[in-house]
PDB file of C-alpha atoms in Angstrom:
ATOM      1  CA  UNK A 207      -5.244  46.449   7.834  1.00  0.00           C
ATOM      2  CA  UNK A 208      -4.385  48.195   4.597  1.00  0.00           C
ATOM      3  CA  UNK A 209      -0.607  47.912   5.022  1.00  0.00           C
ATOM      4  CA  UNK A 210      -0.465  44.269   6.040  1.00  0.00           C
ATOM      5  CA  UNK A 211       1.344  41.868   3.677  1.00  0.00           C
ATOM      6  CA  UNK A 212      -0.953  40.132   1.215  1.00  0.00           C
ATOM      7  CA  UNK A 213      -0.980  36.415   0.631  1.00  0.00           C
ATOM      8  CA  UNK A 214       0.581  34.844  -2.447  1.00  0.00           C
ATOM      9  CA  UNK A 215      -2.114  32.199  -2.788  1.00  0.00           C
ATOM     10  CA  UNK A 216      -3.493  31.561  -6.249  1.00  0.00           C
ATOM     11  CA  UNK A 217      -7.113  32.562  -6.780  1.00  0.00           C
ATOM     12  CA  UNK A 218      -9.014  30.682  -9.482  1.00  0.00           C
ATOM     13  CA  UNK A 219      -7.707  27.791 -11.556  1.00  0.00           C
ATOM     14  CA  UNK A 220      -5.221  27.126 -14.340  1.00  0.00           C
ATOM     15  CA  UNK A 221      -7.884  28.313 -16.788  1.00  0.00           C
ATOM     16  CA  UNK A 222      -8.107  31.757 -15.207  1.00  0.00           C
ATOM     17  CA  UNK A 223      -6.915  33.377 -12.029  1.00  0.00           C
ATOM     18  CA  UNK A 224      -4.540  35.733 -10.283  1.00  0.00           C
ATOM     19  CA  UNK A 225      -2.096  35.998  -7.403  1.00  0.00           C
ATOM     20  CA  UNK A 226      -1.241  39.055  -5.332  1.00  0.00           C
ATOM     21  CA  UNK A 227       2.196  39.465  -3.812  1.00  0.00           C
ATOM     22  CA  UNK A 228       2.699  42.637  -1.933  1.00  0.00           C
ATOM     23  CA  UNK A 229       2.644  44.521   1.241  1.00  0.00           C
ATOM     24  CA  UNK A 230       5.458  44.980   3.691  1.00  0.00           C
ATOM     25  CA  UNK A 231       8.129  46.461   1.424  1.00  0.00           C
ATOM     26  CA  UNK A 232       5.830  48.971  -0.270  1.00  0.00           C
ATOM     27  CA  UNK A 233       5.958  47.208  -3.622  1.00  0.00           C
ATOM     28  CA  UNK A 234       3.086  45.337  -5.243  1.00  0.00           C
ATOM     29  CA  UNK A 235       3.205  42.490  -7.732  1.00  0.00           C
ATOM     30  CA  UNK A 236       0.110  40.905  -9.250  1.00  0.00           C
ATOM     31  CA  UNK A 237       0.246  37.943 -11.618  1.00  0.00           C
ATOM     32  CA  UNK A 238      -2.835  37.157 -13.703  1.00  0.00           C
ATOM     33  CA  UNK A 239      -3.547  34.444 -16.249  1.00  0.00           C
ATOM     34  CA  UNK A 240      -6.197  32.918 -18.483  1.00  0.00           C
ATOM     35  CA  UNK A 241      -9.782  34.043 -18.868  1.00  0.00           C
ATOM     36  CA  UNK A 242     -11.497  35.038 -15.627  1.00  0.00           C
ATOM     37  CA  UNK A 243     -14.844  33.546 -14.598  1.00  0.00           C
ATOM     38  CA  UNK A 244     -17.227  35.568 -12.424  1.00  0.00           C
ATOM     39  CA  UNK A 245     -15.877  34.302  -9.090  1.00  0.00           C
ATOM     40  CA  UNK A 246     -12.316  35.284  -9.999  1.00  0.00           C
ATOM     41  CA  UNK A 247     -13.492  38.742 -11.051  1.00  0.00           C
ATOM     42  CA  UNK A 248     -15.244  39.220  -7.684  1.00  0.00           C
ATOM     43  CA  UNK A 249     -12.147  38.085  -5.797  1.00  0.00           C
ATOM     44  CA  UNK A 250      -9.904  40.352  -7.885  1.00  0.00           C
ATOM     45  CA  UNK A 251     -12.100  43.344  -7.157  1.00  0.00           C
ATOM     46  CA  UNK A 252     -11.900  42.627  -3.433  1.00  0.00           C
ATOM     47  CA  UNK A 253      -8.219  41.859  -3.059  1.00  0.00           C
ATOM     48  CA  UNK A 254      -6.275  43.602  -5.832  1.00  0.00           C
ATOM     49  CA  UNK A 255      -7.701  47.035  -5.205  1.00  0.00           C
ATOM     50  CA  UNK A 256      -7.152  46.792  -1.449  1.00  0.00           C
ATOM     51  CA  UNK A 257      -3.618  45.495  -2.045  1.00  0.00           C
ATOM     52  CA  UNK A 258      -2.950  48.575  -4.168  1.00  0.00           C
ATOM     53  CA  UNK A 259      -3.237  50.655  -1.003  1.00  0.00           C
ATOM     54  CA  UNK A 260      -0.042  48.994   0.236  1.00  0.00           C
ATOM     55  CA  UNK A 261       1.983  50.659  -2.540  1.00  0.00           C
ATOM     56  CA  UNK A 262       4.415  53.165  -1.070  1.00  0.00           C
ATOM     57  CA  UNK A 263       5.360  56.429  -2.858  1.00  0.00           C
ATOM     58  CA  UNK A 264       8.762  54.860  -3.572  1.00  0.00           C
ATOM     59  CA  UNK A 265       7.212  51.498  -4.445  1.00  0.00           C
ATOM     60  CA  UNK A 266       7.057  49.608  -7.739  1.00  0.00           C
ATOM     61  CA  UNK A 267       3.879  48.108  -9.186  1.00  0.00           C
ATOM     62  CA  UNK A 268       4.358  45.050 -11.399  1.00  0.00           C
ATOM     63  CA  UNK A 269       1.452  43.424 -13.231  1.00  0.00           C
ATOM     64  CA  UNK A 270       2.527  40.126 -14.789  1.00  0.00           C
ATOM     65  CA  UNK A 271       0.105  39.510 -17.667  1.00  0.00           C
ATOM     66  CA  UNK A 272       2.234  37.259 -19.843  1.00  0.00           C
ATOM     67  CA  UNK A 273      -0.363  34.474 -19.586  1.00  0.00           C
ATOM     68  CA  UNK A 274      -3.479  36.659 -19.389  1.00  0.00           C
ATOM     69  CA  UNK A 275      -6.075  36.432 -22.154  1.00  0.00           C
ATOM     70  CA  UNK A 276      -8.262  39.340 -23.256  1.00  0.00           C
ATOM     71  CA  UNK A 277     -11.072  39.748 -20.747  1.00  0.00           C
ATOM     72  CA  UNK A 278     -14.814  40.173 -21.238  1.00  0.00           C
ATOM     73  CA  UNK A 279     -16.766  43.229 -20.122  1.00  0.00           C
ATOM     74  CA  UNK A 280     -16.833  42.315 -16.412  1.00  0.00           C
ATOM     75  CA  UNK A 281     -13.151  41.418 -16.298  1.00  0.00           C
ATOM     76  CA  UNK A 282     -12.273  44.664 -18.060  1.00  0.00           C
ATOM     77  CA  UNK A 283     -14.293  46.603 -15.493  1.00  0.00           C
ATOM     78  CA  UNK A 284     -12.369  44.904 -12.651  1.00  0.00           C
ATOM     79  CA  UNK A 285      -9.111  45.960 -14.310  1.00  0.00           C
ATOM     80  CA  UNK A 286     -10.436  49.515 -14.660  1.00  0.00           C
ATOM     81  CA  UNK A 287     -11.179  49.588 -10.919  1.00  0.00           C
ATOM     82  CA  UNK A 288      -7.562  48.645 -10.190  1.00  0.00           C
ATOM     83  CA  UNK A 289      -6.150  51.139 -12.703  1.00  0.00           C
ATOM     84  CA  UNK A 290      -8.359  53.955 -11.397  1.00  0.00           C
ATOM     85  CA  UNK A 291      -7.182  53.169  -7.850  1.00  0.00           C
ATOM     86  CA  UNK A 292      -3.574  53.304  -9.052  1.00  0.00           C
ATOM     87  CA  UNK A 293      -4.219  56.608 -10.820  1.00  0.00           C
ATOM     88  CA  UNK A 294      -5.015  58.164  -7.445  1.00  0.00           C
ATOM     89  CA  UNK A 295      -1.960  56.723  -5.667  1.00  0.00           C
ATOM     90  CA  UNK A 296       1.647  57.909  -5.607  1.00  0.00           C
ATOM     91  CA  UNK A 297       4.138  55.196  -6.654  1.00  0.00           C
ATOM     92  CA  UNK A 298       7.569  55.338  -8.224  1.00  0.00           C
ATOM     93  CA  UNK A 299       7.202  52.992 -11.186  1.00  0.00           C
ATOM     94  CA  UNK A 300       4.616  50.810 -12.858  1.00  0.00           C
ATOM     95  CA  UNK A 301       5.361  47.882 -15.172  1.00  0.00           C
ATOM     96  CA  UNK A 302       3.139  45.493 -17.077  1.00  0.00           C
ATOM     97  CA  UNK A 303       4.868  42.306 -18.236  1.00  0.00           C
ATOM     98  CA  UNK A 304       3.332  41.633 -21.612  1.00  0.00           C
ATOM     99  CA  UNK A 305       2.434  38.375 -23.345  1.00  0.00           C
ATOM    100  CA  UNK A 306      -0.556  37.959 -25.663  1.00  0.00           C
ATOM    101  CA  UNK A 307      -0.546  40.928 -28.071  1.00  0.00           C
ATOM    102  CA  UNK A 308      -4.348  41.184 -28.013  1.00  0.00           C
ATOM    103  CA  UNK A 309      -4.278  41.394 -24.194  1.00  0.00           C
ATOM    104  CA  UNK A 310      -1.560  44.027 -24.445  1.00  0.00           C
ATOM    105  CA  UNK A 311      -3.804  46.126 -26.682  1.00  0.00           C
ATOM    106  CA  UNK A 312      -6.739  45.697 -24.317  1.00  0.00           C
ATOM    107  CA  UNK A 313      -4.606  46.792 -21.351  1.00  0.00           C
ATOM    108  CA  UNK A 314      -3.220  49.721 -23.357  1.00  0.00           C
ATOM    109  CA  UNK A 315      -6.769  50.880 -24.023  1.00  0.00           C
ATOM    110  CA  UNK A 316      -7.851  50.447 -20.389  1.00  0.00           C
ATOM    111  CA  UNK A 317      -4.792  52.319 -19.078  1.00  0.00           C
ATOM    112  CA  UNK A 318      -5.580  55.189 -21.436  1.00  0.00           C
ATOM    113  CA  UNK A 319      -9.235  55.239 -20.402  1.00  0.00           C
ATOM    114  CA  UNK A 320      -8.180  55.346 -16.721  1.00  0.00           C
ATOM    115  CA  UNK A 321      -5.584  58.083 -17.389  1.00  0.00           C
ATOM    116  CA  UNK A 322      -2.746  56.096 -15.872  1.00  0.00           C
ATOM    117  CA  UNK A 323      -1.043  55.225 -19.179  1.00  0.00           C
ATOM    118  CA  UNK A 324       1.801  57.718 -18.662  1.00  0.00           C
ATOM    119  CA  UNK A 325       2.773  56.096 -15.353  1.00  0.00           C
ATOM    120  CA  UNK A 326       2.730  52.408 -16.294  1.00  0.00           C
ATOM    121  CA  UNK A 327       4.879  51.018 -19.092  1.00  0.00           C
ATOM    122  CA  UNK A 328       5.066  47.643 -20.796  1.00  0.00           C
ATOM    123  CA  UNK A 329       8.080  45.365 -20.479  1.00  0.00           C
ATOM    124  CA  UNK A 330       9.004  42.021 -21.983  1.00  0.00           C
ATOM    125  CA  UNK A 331       9.472  39.014 -19.746  1.00  0.00           C
ATOM    126  CA  UNK A 332      13.130  38.773 -20.751  1.00  0.00           C
ATOM    127  CA  UNK A 333      13.755  42.454 -20.009  1.00  0.00           C
ATOM    128  CA  UNK A 334      12.246  42.033 -16.583  1.00  0.00           C
ATOM    129  CA  UNK A 335      14.348  38.981 -15.892  1.00  0.00           C
ATOM    130  CA  UNK A 336      11.640  36.669 -14.617  1.00  0.00           C
TER     131      UNK A 336
ATOM    132  CA  UNK B  14     -29.409  26.325 -56.892  1.00  0.00           C
ATOM    133  CA  UNK B  15     -25.635  26.366 -56.310  1.00  0.00           C
ATOM    134  CA  UNK B  16     -23.342  23.614 -55.158  1.00  0.00           C
ATOM    135  CA  UNK B  17     -22.404  22.963 -51.558  1.00  0.00           C
ATOM    136  CA  UNK B  18     -18.998  24.459 -52.373  1.00  0.00           C
ATOM    137  CA  UNK B  19     -20.781  27.627 -53.495  1.00  0.00           C
ATOM    138  CA  UNK B  20     -22.700  27.767 -50.193  1.00  0.00           C
ATOM    139  CA  UNK B  21     -19.482  27.441 -48.205  1.00  0.00           C
ATOM    140  CA  UNK B  22     -17.723  30.027 -50.368  1.00  0.00           C
ATOM    141  CA  UNK B  23     -20.533  32.516 -49.759  1.00  0.00           C
ATOM    142  CA  UNK B  24     -20.250  32.060 -46.004  1.00  0.00           C
ATOM    143  CA  UNK B  25     -16.506  32.680 -46.114  1.00  0.00           C
ATOM    144  CA  UNK B  26     -16.983  35.857 -48.161  1.00  0.00           C
ATOM    145  CA  UNK B  27     -19.650  36.940 -45.651  1.00  0.00           C
ATOM    146  CA  UNK B  28     -17.137  36.344 -42.878  1.00  0.00           C
ATOM    147  CA  UNK B  29     -14.758  38.840 -44.518  1.00  0.00           C
ATOM    148  CA  UNK B  30     -17.640  41.289 -45.016  1.00  0.00           C
ATOM    149  CA  UNK B  31     -18.274  40.951 -41.262  1.00  0.00           C
ATOM    150  CA  UNK B  32     -14.583  41.602 -40.617  1.00  0.00           C
ATOM    151  CA  UNK B  33     -14.836  44.720 -42.786  1.00  0.00           C
ATOM    152  CA  UNK B  34     -17.812  45.878 -40.681  1.00  0.00           C
ATOM    153  CA  UNK B  35     -15.769  45.348 -37.522  1.00  0.00           C
ATOM    154  CA  UNK B  36     -12.720  47.197 -38.855  1.00  0.00           C
ATOM    155  CA  UNK B  37     -14.882  50.129 -39.985  1.00  0.00           C
ATOM    156  CA  UNK B  38     -16.598  50.499 -36.572  1.00  0.00           C
ATOM    157  CA  UNK B  39     -19.918  49.197 -37.881  1.00  0.00           C
ATOM    158  CA  UNK B  40     -20.233  46.779 -34.975  1.00  0.00           C
ATOM    159  CA  UNK B  41     -19.755  43.056 -34.395  1.00  0.00           C
ATOM    160  CA  UNK B  42     -23.330  41.870 -35.054  1.00  0.00           C
ATOM    161  CA  UNK B  43     -22.508  40.400 -38.470  1.00  0.00           C
ATOM    162  CA  UNK B  44     -19.389  38.704 -37.067  1.00  0.00           C
ATOM    163  CA  UNK B  45     -21.392  37.174 -34.203  1.00  0.00           C
ATOM    164  CA  UNK B  46     -24.006  35.930 -36.697  1.00  0.00           C
ATOM    165  CA  UNK B  47     -21.492  34.135 -38.939  1.00  0.00           C
ATOM    166  CA  UNK B  48     -20.205  31.837 -36.144  1.00  0.00           C
ATOM    167  CA  UNK B  49     -21.664  28.741 -34.520  1.00  0.00           C
ATOM    168  CA  UNK B  50     -21.492  29.639 -30.820  1.00  0.00           C
ATOM    169  CA  UNK B  51     -19.940  26.374 -29.659  1.00  0.00           C
ATOM    170  CA  UNK B  52     -17.377  25.319 -27.100  1.00  0.00           C
ATOM    171  CA  UNK B  53     -15.170  24.043 -29.923  1.00  0.00           C
ATOM    172  CA  UNK B  54     -15.047  27.410 -31.689  1.00  0.00           C
ATOM    173  CA  UNK B  55     -11.470  28.684 -31.960  1.00  0.00           C
ATOM    174  CA  UNK B  56      -9.820  31.743 -33.441  1.00  0.00           C
ATOM    175  CA  UNK B  57      -6.391  33.287 -33.833  1.00  0.00           C
ATOM    176  CA  UNK B  58      -5.757  36.733 -35.275  1.00  0.00           C
ATOM    177  CA  UNK B  59      -2.830  38.650 -36.815  1.00  0.00           C
ATOM    178  CA  UNK B  60      -1.990  39.680 -33.263  1.00  0.00           C
ATOM    179  CA  UNK B  61      -2.576  37.665 -30.108  1.00  0.00           C
ATOM    180  CA  UNK B  62      -2.857  34.045 -29.067  1.00  0.00           C
ATOM    181  CA  UNK B  63      -5.541  31.396 -29.384  1.00  0.00           C
ATOM    182  CA  UNK B  64      -9.064  31.998 -28.148  1.00  0.00           C
ATOM    183  CA  UNK B  65     -10.835  28.732 -27.388  1.00  0.00           C
ATOM    184  CA  UNK B  66     -14.595  28.382 -26.889  1.00  0.00           C
ATOM    185  CA  UNK B  67     -17.227  30.861 -28.067  1.00  0.00           C
ATOM    186  CA  UNK B  68     -16.929  33.065 -24.959  1.00  0.00           C
ATOM    187  CA  UNK B  69     -13.242  33.750 -25.622  1.00  0.00           C
ATOM    188  CA  UNK B  70     -13.762  33.933 -29.384  1.00  0.00           C
ATOM    189  CA  UNK B  71     -16.447  36.602 -28.933  1.00  0.00           C
ATOM    190  CA  UNK B  72     -14.214  38.582 -26.556  1.00  0.00           C
ATOM    191  CA  UNK B  73     -11.415  38.532 -29.140  1.00  0.00           C
ATOM    192  CA  UNK B  74     -13.676  39.940 -31.852  1.00  0.00           C
ATOM    193  CA  UNK B  75     -15.015  42.538 -29.408  1.00  0.00           C
ATOM    194  CA  UNK B  76     -11.454  43.569 -28.575  1.00  0.00           C
ATOM    195  CA  UNK B  77     -10.578  43.672 -32.260  1.00  0.00           C
ATOM    196  CA  UNK B  78     -13.481  46.070 -32.736  1.00  0.00           C
ATOM    197  CA  UNK B  79     -12.261  48.167 -29.775  1.00  0.00           C
ATOM    198  CA  UNK B  80      -8.763  48.288 -31.293  1.00  0.00           C
ATOM    199  CA  UNK B  81     -10.116  49.549 -34.612  1.00  0.00           C
ATOM    200  CA  UNK B  82     -12.406  52.105 -32.976  1.00  0.00           C
ATOM    201  CA  UNK B  83      -9.168  54.125 -32.895  1.00  0.00           C
ATOM    202  CA  UNK B  84      -8.749  53.827 -36.671  1.00  0.00           C
ATOM    203  CA  UNK B  85     -10.143  56.596 -38.850  1.00  0.00           C
ATOM    204  CA  UNK B  86      -8.059  56.205 -41.996  1.00  0.00           C
ATOM    205  CA  UNK B  87     -11.030  55.066 -44.076  1.00  0.00           C
ATOM    206  CA  UNK B  88     -13.454  57.694 -42.807  1.00  0.00           C
ATOM    207  CA  UNK B  89     -13.570  59.455 -46.175  1.00  0.00           C
ATOM    208  CA  UNK B  90     -12.695  56.535 -48.456  1.00  0.00           C
ATOM    209  CA  UNK B  91     -14.873  54.006 -50.217  1.00  0.00           C
ATOM    210  CA  UNK B  92     -12.306  51.285 -50.904  1.00  0.00           C
ATOM    211  CA  UNK B  93     -12.340  48.167 -48.765  1.00  0.00           C
ATOM    212  CA  UNK B  94      -9.832  47.786 -45.965  1.00  0.00           C
ATOM    213  CA  UNK B  95      -9.267  44.149 -46.863  1.00  0.00           C
ATOM    214  CA  UNK B  96     -10.490  40.989 -48.490  1.00  0.00           C
ATOM    215  CA  UNK B  97      -9.779  37.320 -49.144  1.00  0.00           C
ATOM    216  CA  UNK B  98      -7.961  36.258 -52.322  1.00  0.00           C
ATOM    217  CA  UNK B  99      -7.131  32.920 -53.956  1.00  0.00           C
ATOM    218  CA  UNK B 100      -9.862  31.230 -51.910  1.00  0.00           C
ATOM    219  CA  UNK B 101     -10.027  27.439 -52.269  1.00  0.00           C
ATOM    220  CA  UNK B 102     -12.813  25.474 -50.615  1.00  0.00           C
ATOM    221  CA  UNK B 103     -13.001  21.783 -49.707  1.00  0.00           C
ATOM    222  CA  UNK B 104     -16.215  20.128 -48.444  1.00  0.00           C
ATOM    223  CA  UNK B 105     -16.119  16.872 -46.456  1.00  0.00           C
ATOM    224  CA  UNK B 106     -19.651  15.939 -45.413  1.00  0.00           C
ATOM    225  CA  UNK B 107     -20.861  18.425 -42.809  1.00  0.00           C
ATOM    226  CA  UNK B 108     -17.419  19.983 -42.441  1.00  0.00           C
ATOM    227  CA  UNK B 109     -15.631  22.277 -44.854  1.00  0.00           C
ATOM    228  CA  UNK B 110     -12.613  24.480 -44.962  1.00  0.00           C
ATOM    229  CA  UNK B 111     -11.341  27.344 -47.005  1.00  0.00           C
ATOM    230  CA  UNK B 112      -7.780  28.522 -47.501  1.00  0.00           C
ATOM    231  CA  UNK B 113      -6.860  31.899 -48.881  1.00  0.00           C
ATOM    232  CA  UNK B 114      -4.779  35.028 -48.571  1.00  0.00           C
ATOM    233  CA  UNK B 115      -6.139  38.024 -46.658  1.00  0.00           C
ATOM    234  CA  UNK B 116      -4.787  41.316 -47.939  1.00  0.00           C
ATOM    235  CA  UNK B 117      -5.505  44.660 -46.321  1.00  0.00           C
ATOM    236  CA  UNK B 118      -4.387  48.266 -46.536  1.00  0.00           C
ATOM    237  CA  UNK B 119      -4.683  50.763 -43.694  1.00  0.00           C
ATOM    238  CA  UNK B 120      -4.121  54.482 -44.174  1.00  0.00           C
ATOM    239  CA  UNK B 121      -2.236  55.648 -41.093  1.00  0.00           C
ATOM    240  CA  UNK B 122      -1.351  59.288 -40.520  1.00  0.00           C
ATOM    241  CA  UNK B 123       2.286  58.705 -41.483  1.00  0.00           C
ATOM    242  CA  UNK B 124       2.107  55.863 -44.018  1.00  0.00           C
ATOM    243  CA  UNK B 125       0.162  53.010 -45.536  1.00  0.00           C
ATOM    244  CA  UNK B 126       0.159  49.763 -43.634  1.00  0.00           C
ATOM    245  CA  UNK B 127      -0.128  46.641 -45.757  1.00  0.00           C
ATOM    246  CA  UNK B 128      -0.888  43.128 -44.657  1.00  0.00           C
ATOM    247  CA  UNK B 129      -0.825  39.826 -46.568  1.00  0.00           C
ATOM    248  CA  UNK B 130      -1.530  36.689 -44.545  1.00  0.00           C
ATOM    249  CA  UNK B 131      -2.412  33.056 -45.164  1.00  0.00           C
ATOM    250  CA  UNK B 132      -5.769  32.264 -43.570  1.00  0.00           C
ATOM    251  CA  UNK B 133      -7.812  29.152 -42.904  1.00  0.00           C
ATOM    252  CA  UNK B 134     -11.497  29.016 -42.015  1.00  0.00           C
ATOM    253  CA  UNK B 135     -13.309  25.846 -40.983  1.00  0.00           C
ATOM    254  CA  UNK B 136     -17.081  25.597 -41.216  1.00  0.00           C
ATOM    255  CA  UNK B 137     -19.537  23.156 -39.708  1.00  0.00           C
ATOM    256  CA  UNK B 138     -23.025  22.468 -41.048  1.00  0.00           C
ATOM    257  CA  UNK B 139     -25.462  22.155 -38.150  1.00  0.00           C
ATOM    258  CA  UNK B 140     -29.178  21.680 -38.894  1.00  0.00           C
ATOM    259  CA  UNK B 141     -28.425  22.529 -42.505  1.00  0.00           C
ATOM    260  CA  UNK B 142     -26.699  25.841 -41.697  1.00  0.00           C
ATOM    261  CA  UNK B 143     -23.048  26.409 -42.555  1.00  0.00           C
ATOM    262  CA  UNK B 144     -21.218  28.667 -40.127  1.00  0.00           C
ATOM    263  CA  UNK B 145     -17.626  29.301 -39.047  1.00  0.00           C
ATOM    264  CA  UNK B 146     -16.214  27.294 -36.122  1.00  0.00           C
ATOM    265  CA  UNK B 147     -12.517  28.059 -36.626  1.00  0.00           C
ATOM    266  CA  UNK B 148     -10.554  30.977 -37.983  1.00  0.00           C
ATOM    267  CA  UNK B 149      -6.796  31.178 -38.216  1.00  0.00           C
ATOM    268  CA  UNK B 150      -4.734  34.002 -39.642  1.00  0.00           C
ATOM    269  CA  UNK B 151      -0.954  34.094 -39.625  1.00  0.00           C
ATOM    270  CA  UNK B 152       0.651  36.500 -37.171  1.00  0.00           C
ATOM    271  CA  UNK B 153       1.265  39.910 -38.716  1.00  0.00           C
ATOM    272  CA  UNK B 154       4.807  41.158 -39.135  1.00  0.00           C
ATOM    273  CA  UNK B 155       6.188  42.925 -36.015  1.00  0.00           C
ATOM    274  CA  UNK B 156       6.139  46.435 -37.523  1.00  0.00           C
ATOM    275  CA  UNK B 157       2.437  46.059 -38.351  1.00  0.00           C
ATOM    276  CA  UNK B 158       1.657  44.936 -34.795  1.00  0.00           C
ATOM    277  CA  UNK B 159       3.723  47.796 -33.356  1.00  0.00           C
ATOM    278  CA  UNK B 160       1.891  50.342 -35.504  1.00  0.00           C
ATOM    279  CA  UNK B 161      -1.486  49.027 -34.359  1.00  0.00           C
ATOM    280  CA  UNK B 162      -0.282  49.093 -30.735  1.00  0.00           C
ATOM    281  CA  UNK B 163       0.791  52.729 -31.133  1.00  0.00           C
ATOM    282  CA  UNK B 164      -2.626  53.545 -32.600  1.00  0.00           C
ATOM    283  CA  UNK B 165      -4.379  52.017 -29.580  1.00  0.00           C
ATOM    284  CA  UNK B 166      -2.075  53.866 -27.178  1.00  0.00           C
ATOM    285  CA  UNK B 167      -2.658  57.180 -28.913  1.00  0.00           C
ATOM    286  CA  UNK B 168      -6.388  56.598 -29.392  1.00  0.00           C
ATOM    287  CA  UNK B 169      -6.206  57.574 -33.080  1.00  0.00           C
ATOM    288  CA  UNK B 170      -4.534  56.417 -36.297  1.00  0.00           C
TER     289      UNK B 170
END
């Protein structure tokens, strides 16, 4: 059911995890934090990329990374899978809420590698109002 | 045979040689070698937050190398990008620390980018071998961080 609402349950632990909020209204918000262990990476690959399909052409994608640490090779590959999926989808606006500057640089690099950097911009937490 | 302080000083200078390798796209092998790969390893860089435990520490150095893969300002230059100055070392049994000032100069396409930061390195002697277990550099000034971010976004310096 690609257009069904996705659950807002946390996946992982305080040390590393994510939460997907999206679905019915055509928008998608993902919050991610910490350093991801293997089981979180597997879960992210399964749920985040399928949730991306719920983005409507007029929808907004928000990736809240203010508490996300730089990821290792496997975590980076999971993020690439999401960004490549987004590169193929129509959506109105993409925002990454930035935190750790090193993470911001890693995400900047991954967005560029996945050729979606012109469609997703960075925003400060304060600017986003959350 | 030098003093224990000399041994510690050499390791700290080797750490900054490893950093130079990383910044000049010569890989992270020397940086990996200079650390004890322990759960209590910690590092903080001129940009970014704390990395705690060797896994996160290694990822931070790997990402630092990825950031500077976009830098080509020293491609045809022989001068060092940076180094440690005013280094003072204290040894306390099997632990030691060094304080100093890291200064660097990057040649960007539009200007030179200078950095001068207080740094602390803590070393632990395990089985007779001194290696780094903690590195802390002050945060760089915002315009320096923004310039590096633009370099990463553009994919070149």
